[in-house]
């Protein structure tokens, strides 16, 4: 009679799992598994063993997309802006430097205590002499990174890595008004690729550069050109490392990206900054209206902005090597441009490259 009554909640209430939590946990676990698989593939590549292409199925892509990477990226961005105590800066930055192989001797400010938060450290500037711009070649690398793929665009398909392609039209979106770009009107029956080529005898070329977390995160103008238009695609923020690019077809078409289009002396020219996990912020220095990784967006939507106006009919002129924009952490730059048939790349797939070094020339 002296025993106390113990009140317990029903088992169903204690272990109540909401579908969202299950989805996030499952997606996160699967993403971790894929990271491990990517690591094994990288080890095989280092040993010179060719890895067969194995594309993700639709359910695997859907499961990966269920991970709230946009929310996580915004949270990561806010965390990066938290000011660190002076005594904590050197240990944290030193760990990052050791993990990703950052060369701080190239930084304009080598003193780690100077950087108030991780965001400032990620976006560190370089010494002026650290990246000399090649004057002998017509197109230079706009950033530090790793060359994933390059070559001619064929059959309206572009290779993101060897053997894995994406649609040129899906990536760039519908063709921009010819009057805005001062291009000649192509016959309506031509393919999307043929409509981008404005001069007879020219071909369309592409180059994909992957920026790792330890790379210099600013990107620059790869040549002398005129930026006429910006198209912003909100989207997923899946990882774009080479392992995932080899696994998910049209990865770059799924992810958030900012497409800058215009023309150079040989015709059409475009530079696309592709977002990735923890890289929700893409900044273009001359475009103050651009806001990436917004909380809400419509699937498949995009928004356009023209730099051609009544007061500015020439758009935004960019000089080779001039500062163009920046990422937070690392991501991918995709160049798609028109050039004569004798244009040659001076690259090897998989090679490391630095901003200012030659990509190709006539």
Short mmCIF file of C-alpha atoms in Angstrom, two decimals:
data_model
loop_
_atom_site.label_atom_id
_atom_site.label_comp_id
_atom_site.label_asym_id
_atom_site.label_seq_id
_atom_site.Cartn_x
_atom_site.Cartn_y
_atom_site.Cartn_z
CA UNK A 1 0.00 0.00 0.00
CA UNK A 2 3.04 2.29 0.42
CA UNK A 3 4.16 1.81 -3.19
CA UNK A 4 4.06 4.87 -5.39
CA UNK A 5 2.20 4.78 -8.66
CA UNK A 6 4.48 5.19 -11.68
CA UNK A 7 2.92 7.04 -14.57
CA UNK A 8 4.46 6.32 -17.97
CA UNK A 9 3.68 7.68 -21.38
CA UNK A 10 2.55 5.25 -24.06
CA UNK A 11 5.40 3.68 -25.99
CA UNK A 12 4.06 5.18 -29.20
CA UNK A 13 4.47 8.70 -27.80
CA UNK A 14 7.98 8.13 -26.47
CA UNK A 15 9.32 6.78 -29.74
CA UNK A 16 7.31 8.97 -32.08
CA UNK A 17 9.31 9.55 -35.25
CA UNK A 18 8.13 12.07 -37.75
CA UNK A 19 8.57 11.34 -41.48
CA UNK A 20 10.82 14.39 -41.88
CA UNK A 21 13.23 13.13 -39.21
CA UNK A 22 13.35 9.67 -40.78
CA UNK A 23 13.97 11.20 -44.21
CA UNK A 24 16.76 13.45 -42.95
CA UNK A 25 18.43 10.66 -40.96
CA UNK A 26 18.23 8.23 -43.89
CA UNK A 27 19.43 10.80 -46.40
CA UNK A 28 22.27 11.94 -44.15
CA UNK A 29 23.39 8.37 -43.56
CA UNK A 30 23.32 7.64 -47.26
CA UNK A 31 25.27 10.82 -48.03
CA UNK A 32 27.91 9.67 -45.53
CA UNK A 33 28.07 6.28 -47.23
CA UNK A 34 28.57 7.99 -50.60
CA UNK A 35 31.42 10.07 -49.15
CA UNK A 36 33.13 6.84 -48.11
CA UNK A 37 32.62 5.39 -51.60
CA UNK A 38 34.09 8.57 -53.11
CA UNK A 39 37.15 8.22 -50.91
CA UNK A 40 37.71 4.65 -52.13
CA UNK A 41 37.40 5.78 -55.75
CA UNK A 42 39.96 8.55 -55.19
CA UNK A 43 42.41 6.00 -53.79
CA UNK A 44 41.94 3.79 -56.87
CA UNK A 45 42.53 6.77 -59.17
CA UNK A 46 45.75 7.66 -57.35
CA UNK A 47 46.98 4.11 -58.01
CA UNK A 48 46.22 4.54 -61.73
CA UNK A 49 43.28 2.11 -61.76
CA UNK A 50 40.49 3.18 -64.12
CA UNK A 51 37.15 3.38 -62.33
CA UNK A 52 34.04 2.32 -64.32
CA UNK A 53 31.17 4.82 -64.50
CA UNK A 54 28.25 3.89 -62.24
CA UNK A 55 25.40 6.41 -62.37
CA UNK A 56 22.94 6.99 -59.54
CA UNK A 57 19.38 5.82 -60.01
CA UNK A 58 16.43 8.21 -59.69
CA UNK A 59 15.64 7.07 -56.14
CA UNK A 60 19.26 7.59 -55.07
CA UNK A 61 19.23 11.15 -56.42
CA UNK A 62 15.87 11.79 -54.73
CA UNK A 63 17.23 10.43 -51.45
CA UNK A 64 20.32 12.64 -51.68
CA UNK A 65 18.09 15.65 -52.40
CA UNK A 66 16.09 14.89 -49.25
CA UNK A 67 19.06 16.02 -47.17
CA UNK A 68 18.36 19.71 -46.28
CA UNK A 69 21.62 20.95 -47.81
CA UNK A 70 20.26 24.46 -48.41
CA UNK A 71 19.29 24.83 -44.76
CA UNK A 72 22.61 23.36 -43.63
CA UNK A 73 24.50 25.68 -45.97
CA UNK A 74 22.72 28.75 -44.58
CA UNK A 75 23.45 27.56 -41.04
CA UNK A 76 27.09 26.98 -41.98
CA UNK A 77 27.24 30.46 -43.49
CA UNK A 78 25.96 32.05 -40.28
CA UNK A 79 28.39 29.98 -38.20
CA UNK A 80 31.24 31.15 -40.40
CA UNK A 81 30.36 34.79 -39.64
CA UNK A 82 30.59 34.36 -35.88
CA UNK A 83 33.61 36.30 -34.61
CA UNK A 84 36.14 34.03 -32.95
CA UNK A 85 38.08 34.97 -29.82
CA UNK A 86 41.64 35.98 -30.70
CA UNK A 87 43.15 33.08 -28.74
CA UNK A 88 40.99 30.54 -30.65
CA UNK A 89 41.70 31.75 -34.20
CA UNK A 90 45.13 30.23 -34.71
CA UNK A 91 44.19 26.70 -33.51
CA UNK A 92 41.03 26.55 -35.68
CA UNK A 93 42.63 28.01 -38.81
CA UNK A 94 45.73 25.86 -38.37
CA UNK A 95 43.55 22.73 -38.29
CA UNK A 96 41.83 23.85 -41.50
CA UNK A 97 45.19 24.62 -43.14
CA UNK A 98 46.54 21.19 -42.19
CA UNK A 99 43.36 19.36 -43.32
CA UNK A 100 43.06 20.98 -46.75
CA UNK A 101 46.67 21.88 -47.53
CA UNK A 102 46.27 25.66 -47.62
CA UNK A 103 49.39 27.64 -48.59
CA UNK A 104 49.25 30.70 -46.33
CA UNK A 105 52.53 32.06 -47.74
CA UNK A 106 50.49 33.20 -50.74
CA UNK A 107 47.93 35.07 -48.63
CA UNK A 108 48.03 38.87 -48.59
CA UNK A 109 47.82 38.65 -44.78
CA UNK A 110 49.63 35.62 -43.31
CA UNK A 111 48.85 36.43 -39.67
CA UNK A 112 45.97 34.10 -38.69
CA UNK A 113 44.85 36.43 -35.91
CA UNK A 114 43.87 38.98 -38.56
CA UNK A 115 40.85 36.93 -39.73
CA UNK A 116 37.94 37.57 -37.39
CA UNK A 117 35.85 34.61 -38.56
CA UNK A 118 35.96 31.59 -40.85
CA UNK A 119 34.20 33.48 -43.63
CA UNK A 120 37.00 36.07 -43.80
CA UNK A 121 39.57 33.29 -43.79
CA UNK A 122 37.83 31.43 -46.65
CA UNK A 123 37.70 34.60 -48.73
CA UNK A 124 41.28 35.62 -48.05
CA UNK A 125 43.02 37.65 -50.76
CA UNK A 126 46.37 36.73 -52.28
CA UNK A 127 49.57 38.70 -52.68
CA UNK A 128 49.63 40.50 -56.05
CA UNK A 129 52.63 38.50 -57.26
CA UNK A 130 51.20 35.13 -56.16
CA UNK A 131 49.16 34.64 -59.36
CA UNK A 132 50.77 36.22 -62.44
CA UNK A 133 48.31 36.43 -65.33
CA UNK A 134 49.49 34.77 -68.55
CA UNK A 135 49.56 37.32 -71.37
CA UNK A 136 50.50 34.89 -74.17
CA UNK A 137 47.25 32.90 -74.23
CA UNK A 138 43.74 34.12 -74.99
CA UNK A 139 41.95 32.22 -72.19
CA UNK A 140 43.31 31.75 -68.66
CA UNK A 141 42.04 29.83 -65.67
CA UNK A 142 39.53 32.00 -63.75
CA UNK A 143 40.35 30.26 -60.46
CA UNK A 144 42.48 27.75 -58.62
CA UNK A 145 41.19 24.19 -58.88
CA UNK A 146 41.25 20.83 -60.59
CA UNK A 147 40.41 20.32 -64.27
CA UNK A 148 37.51 17.85 -64.42
CA UNK A 149 36.92 18.00 -68.16
CA UNK A 150 37.42 20.12 -71.28
CA UNK A 151 37.00 19.96 -75.05
CA UNK A 152 34.44 20.56 -77.78
CA UNK A 153 30.71 20.49 -77.05
CA UNK A 154 29.12 17.72 -79.12
CA UNK A 155 25.46 16.86 -79.77
CA UNK A 156 24.24 19.52 -77.30
CA UNK A 157 25.80 17.50 -74.45
CA UNK A 158 28.63 18.62 -72.14
CA UNK A 159 30.81 16.28 -70.08
CA UNK A 160 31.00 17.13 -66.36
CA UNK A 161 33.53 14.29 -65.96
CA UNK A 162 34.65 11.61 -68.41
CA UNK A 163 31.65 9.57 -69.51
CA UNK A 164 29.02 11.57 -67.57
CA UNK A 165 27.19 14.34 -69.44
CA UNK A 166 24.52 16.99 -68.99
CA UNK A 167 22.29 18.88 -71.40
CA UNK A 168 23.68 22.19 -72.66
CA UNK A 169 20.20 23.73 -72.86
CA UNK A 170 19.19 22.52 -69.38
CA UNK A 171 22.37 23.97 -67.93
CA UNK A 172 22.25 27.41 -69.58
CA UNK A 173 18.46 27.69 -69.89
CA UNK A 174 16.52 29.05 -72.89
CA UNK A 175 18.46 31.11 -75.37
CA UNK A 176 18.74 34.80 -74.48
CA UNK A 177 17.38 37.47 -76.79
CA UNK A 178 19.74 37.91 -79.74
CA UNK A 179 19.29 41.68 -79.69
CA UNK A 180 20.62 41.82 -76.14
CA UNK A 181 23.79 39.92 -77.04
CA UNK A 182 24.18 41.58 -80.46
CA UNK A 183 24.18 38.14 -82.07
CA UNK A 184 22.97 37.25 -85.53
CA UNK A 185 19.59 35.50 -85.74
CA UNK A 186 20.03 31.73 -86.20
CA UNK A 187 17.52 29.70 -88.25
CA UNK A 188 14.77 28.33 -85.97
CA UNK A 189 15.44 24.74 -87.04
CA UNK A 190 19.00 24.75 -85.72
CA UNK A 191 19.91 22.96 -82.50
CA UNK A 192 20.51 24.90 -79.29
CA UNK A 193 24.26 24.41 -79.73
CA UNK A 194 24.19 25.74 -83.30
CA UNK A 195 22.20 28.79 -82.19
CA UNK A 196 24.95 29.76 -79.75
CA UNK A 197 27.65 29.69 -82.45
CA UNK A 198 27.50 33.08 -84.14
CA UNK A 199 30.34 32.91 -86.65
CA UNK A 200 30.78 30.46 -89.50
CA UNK A 201 33.61 28.00 -88.97
CA UNK A 202 33.57 28.33 -85.16
CA UNK A 203 33.00 25.56 -82.61
CA UNK A 204 31.64 25.53 -79.05
CA UNK A 205 34.09 24.58 -76.28
CA UNK A 206 33.79 23.89 -72.57
CA UNK A 207 36.01 23.60 -69.50
CA UNK A 208 35.06 22.47 -65.96
CA UNK A 209 37.17 23.53 -62.94
CA UNK A 210 36.49 22.13 -59.46
CA UNK A 211 37.50 24.29 -56.47
CA UNK A 212 38.39 22.25 -53.38
CA UNK A 213 37.85 23.67 -49.85
CA UNK A 214 41.54 24.52 -49.53
CA UNK A 215 41.72 26.48 -52.80
CA UNK A 216 41.67 30.24 -53.27
CA UNK A 217 37.92 30.99 -53.39
CA UNK A 218 37.78 34.11 -55.58
CA UNK A 219 37.31 33.80 -59.33
CA UNK A 220 38.39 36.21 -62.06
CA UNK A 221 37.68 37.03 -65.66
CA UNK A 222 39.22 34.34 -67.93
CA UNK A 223 39.57 36.68 -70.93
CA UNK A 224 38.64 40.11 -72.26
CA UNK A 225 34.87 39.98 -72.75
CA UNK A 226 31.59 41.81 -72.25
CA UNK A 227 29.01 40.50 -69.76
CA UNK A 228 25.50 41.22 -71.03
CA UNK A 229 23.24 39.00 -68.98
CA UNK A 230 22.92 37.11 -65.69
CA UNK A 231 20.65 34.12 -65.15
CA UNK A 232 20.26 32.73 -61.62
CA UNK A 233 18.96 29.18 -61.13
CA UNK A 234 17.95 28.41 -57.53
CA UNK A 235 18.32 24.69 -56.85
CA UNK A 236 19.88 21.95 -54.77
CA UNK A 237 23.26 22.28 -53.10
CA UNK A 238 24.65 18.79 -53.55
CA UNK A 239 28.38 18.18 -53.36
CA UNK A 240 30.22 18.73 -56.64
CA UNK A 241 33.43 16.88 -55.82
CA UNK A 242 34.69 14.62 -58.64
CA UNK A 243 33.27 11.47 -57.03
CA UNK A 244 29.72 12.86 -56.92
CA UNK A 245 30.09 14.41 -60.40
CA UNK A 246 30.94 10.93 -61.67
CA UNK A 247 27.91 9.45 -59.89
CA UNK A 248 25.03 11.87 -60.62
CA UNK A 249 24.18 12.65 -64.23
CA UNK A 250 23.34 16.33 -64.84
CA UNK A 251 24.57 17.22 -61.35
CA UNK A 252 25.33 20.78 -62.43
CA UNK A 253 21.77 21.17 -63.75
CA UNK A 254 20.34 20.15 -60.35
CA UNK A 255 22.46 22.59 -58.34
CA UNK A 256 22.05 26.30 -57.78
CA UNK A 257 24.12 28.29 -60.27
CA UNK A 258 24.72 31.75 -61.67
CA UNK A 259 25.21 31.95 -65.45
CA UNK A 260 26.96 35.02 -66.86
CA UNK A 261 26.69 35.30 -70.64
CA UNK A 262 28.10 37.76 -73.13
CA UNK A 263 30.58 37.83 -75.95
CA UNK A 264 34.30 38.10 -76.67
CA UNK A 265 36.20 38.74 -79.88
CA UNK A 266 35.31 35.29 -81.25
CA UNK A 267 31.60 35.30 -80.36
CA UNK A 268 29.58 33.74 -77.53
CA UNK A 269 31.19 33.45 -74.08
CA UNK A 270 29.77 32.30 -70.74
CA UNK A 271 31.02 31.68 -67.22
CA UNK A 272 28.87 29.75 -64.73
CA UNK A 273 29.48 29.60 -60.98
CA UNK A 274 27.91 26.40 -59.62
CA UNK A 275 26.96 26.24 -55.94
CA UNK A 276 27.49 23.20 -53.71
CA UNK A 277 27.02 21.97 -50.15
CA UNK A 278 28.11 24.72 -47.72
CA UNK A 279 28.54 27.06 -50.71
CA UNK A 280 25.13 28.68 -50.68
CA UNK A 281 26.68 32.09 -51.20
CA UNK A 282 27.82 33.02 -54.72
CA UNK A 283 28.81 36.64 -55.06
CA UNK A 284 29.33 38.60 -58.28
CA UNK A 285 31.07 41.87 -57.46
CA UNK A 286 29.29 44.08 -60.01
CA UNK A 287 25.84 42.52 -59.40
CA UNK A 288 24.38 43.90 -56.17
CA UNK A 289 20.89 42.52 -56.92
CA UNK A 290 22.02 38.88 -56.85
CA UNK A 291 20.98 36.90 -53.75
CA UNK A 292 21.67 33.17 -53.68
CA UNK A 293 20.46 30.33 -51.42
CA UNK A 294 17.14 31.95 -50.50
CA UNK A 295 14.93 29.95 -48.11
CA UNK A 296 12.14 29.55 -50.69
CA UNK A 297 12.20 29.02 -54.43
CA UNK A 298 10.09 27.36 -57.12
CA UNK A 299 11.52 24.16 -58.55
CA UNK A 300 12.76 24.66 -62.10
CA UNK A 301 12.53 28.45 -61.88
CA UNK A 302 15.18 31.00 -62.79
CA UNK A 303 15.45 34.77 -62.87
CA UNK A 304 17.14 36.93 -65.47
CA UNK A 305 18.86 40.27 -65.22
CA UNK A 306 20.19 42.29 -68.15
CA UNK A 307 23.23 44.54 -67.90
CA UNK A 308 22.23 46.18 -71.18
CA UNK A 309 20.18 49.35 -70.69
CA UNK A 310 19.47 52.64 -72.41
CA UNK A 311 22.30 54.22 -70.44
CA UNK A 312 24.65 51.25 -70.78
CA UNK A 313 24.47 49.57 -74.16
CA UNK A 314 27.82 47.79 -73.79
CA UNK A 315 27.08 45.76 -70.66
CA UNK A 316 29.89 45.11 -68.17
CA UNK A 317 33.35 45.06 -69.79
CA UNK A 318 35.76 42.65 -68.08
CA UNK A 319 39.52 42.53 -68.53
CA UNK A 320 41.46 39.29 -68.38
CA UNK A 321 42.41 38.57 -64.75
CA UNK A 322 40.04 41.18 -63.28
CA UNK A 323 38.20 40.24 -60.06
CA UNK A 324 34.77 38.84 -60.91
CA UNK A 325 33.31 37.11 -57.84
CA UNK A 326 33.78 34.66 -54.99
CA UNK A 327 32.44 31.52 -53.33
CA UNK A 328 32.24 30.63 -49.67
CA UNK A 329 34.28 27.40 -49.31
CA UNK A 330 34.66 25.66 -52.70
CA UNK A 331 32.63 24.80 -55.79
CA UNK A 332 32.84 24.65 -59.60
CA UNK A 333 33.37 27.02 -62.51
CA UNK A 334 32.10 26.03 -65.97
CA UNK A 335 33.23 27.91 -69.08
CA UNK A 336 31.29 27.49 -72.34
CA UNK A 337 32.45 29.61 -75.25
CA UNK A 338 32.71 29.93 -78.99
CA UNK A 339 36.09 29.93 -80.75
CA UNK A 340 37.63 29.11 -84.14
CA UNK A 341 38.34 25.46 -84.96
CA UNK A 342 42.07 25.89 -84.37
CA UNK A 343 41.56 26.71 -80.67
CA UNK A 344 43.67 24.37 -78.53
CA UNK A 345 43.51 23.60 -74.81
CA UNK A 346 46.81 23.31 -72.94
CA UNK A 347 45.43 21.01 -70.27
CA UNK A 348 45.22 17.46 -68.98
CA UNK A 349 42.13 16.04 -67.27
CA UNK A 350 42.69 15.83 -63.53
CA UNK A 351 45.54 18.33 -63.40
CA UNK A 352 45.73 21.05 -60.75
CA UNK A 353 45.65 24.59 -62.07
CA UNK A 354 45.95 28.04 -60.57
CA UNK A 355 44.27 31.30 -61.44
CA UNK A 356 46.17 33.11 -64.20
CA UNK A 357 47.62 30.00 -65.85
CA UNK A 358 46.81 29.25 -69.49
CA UNK A 359 43.71 27.24 -70.44
CA UNK A 360 44.06 27.52 -74.18
CA UNK A 361 44.76 29.71 -77.19
CA UNK A 362 44.55 29.97 -80.95
#
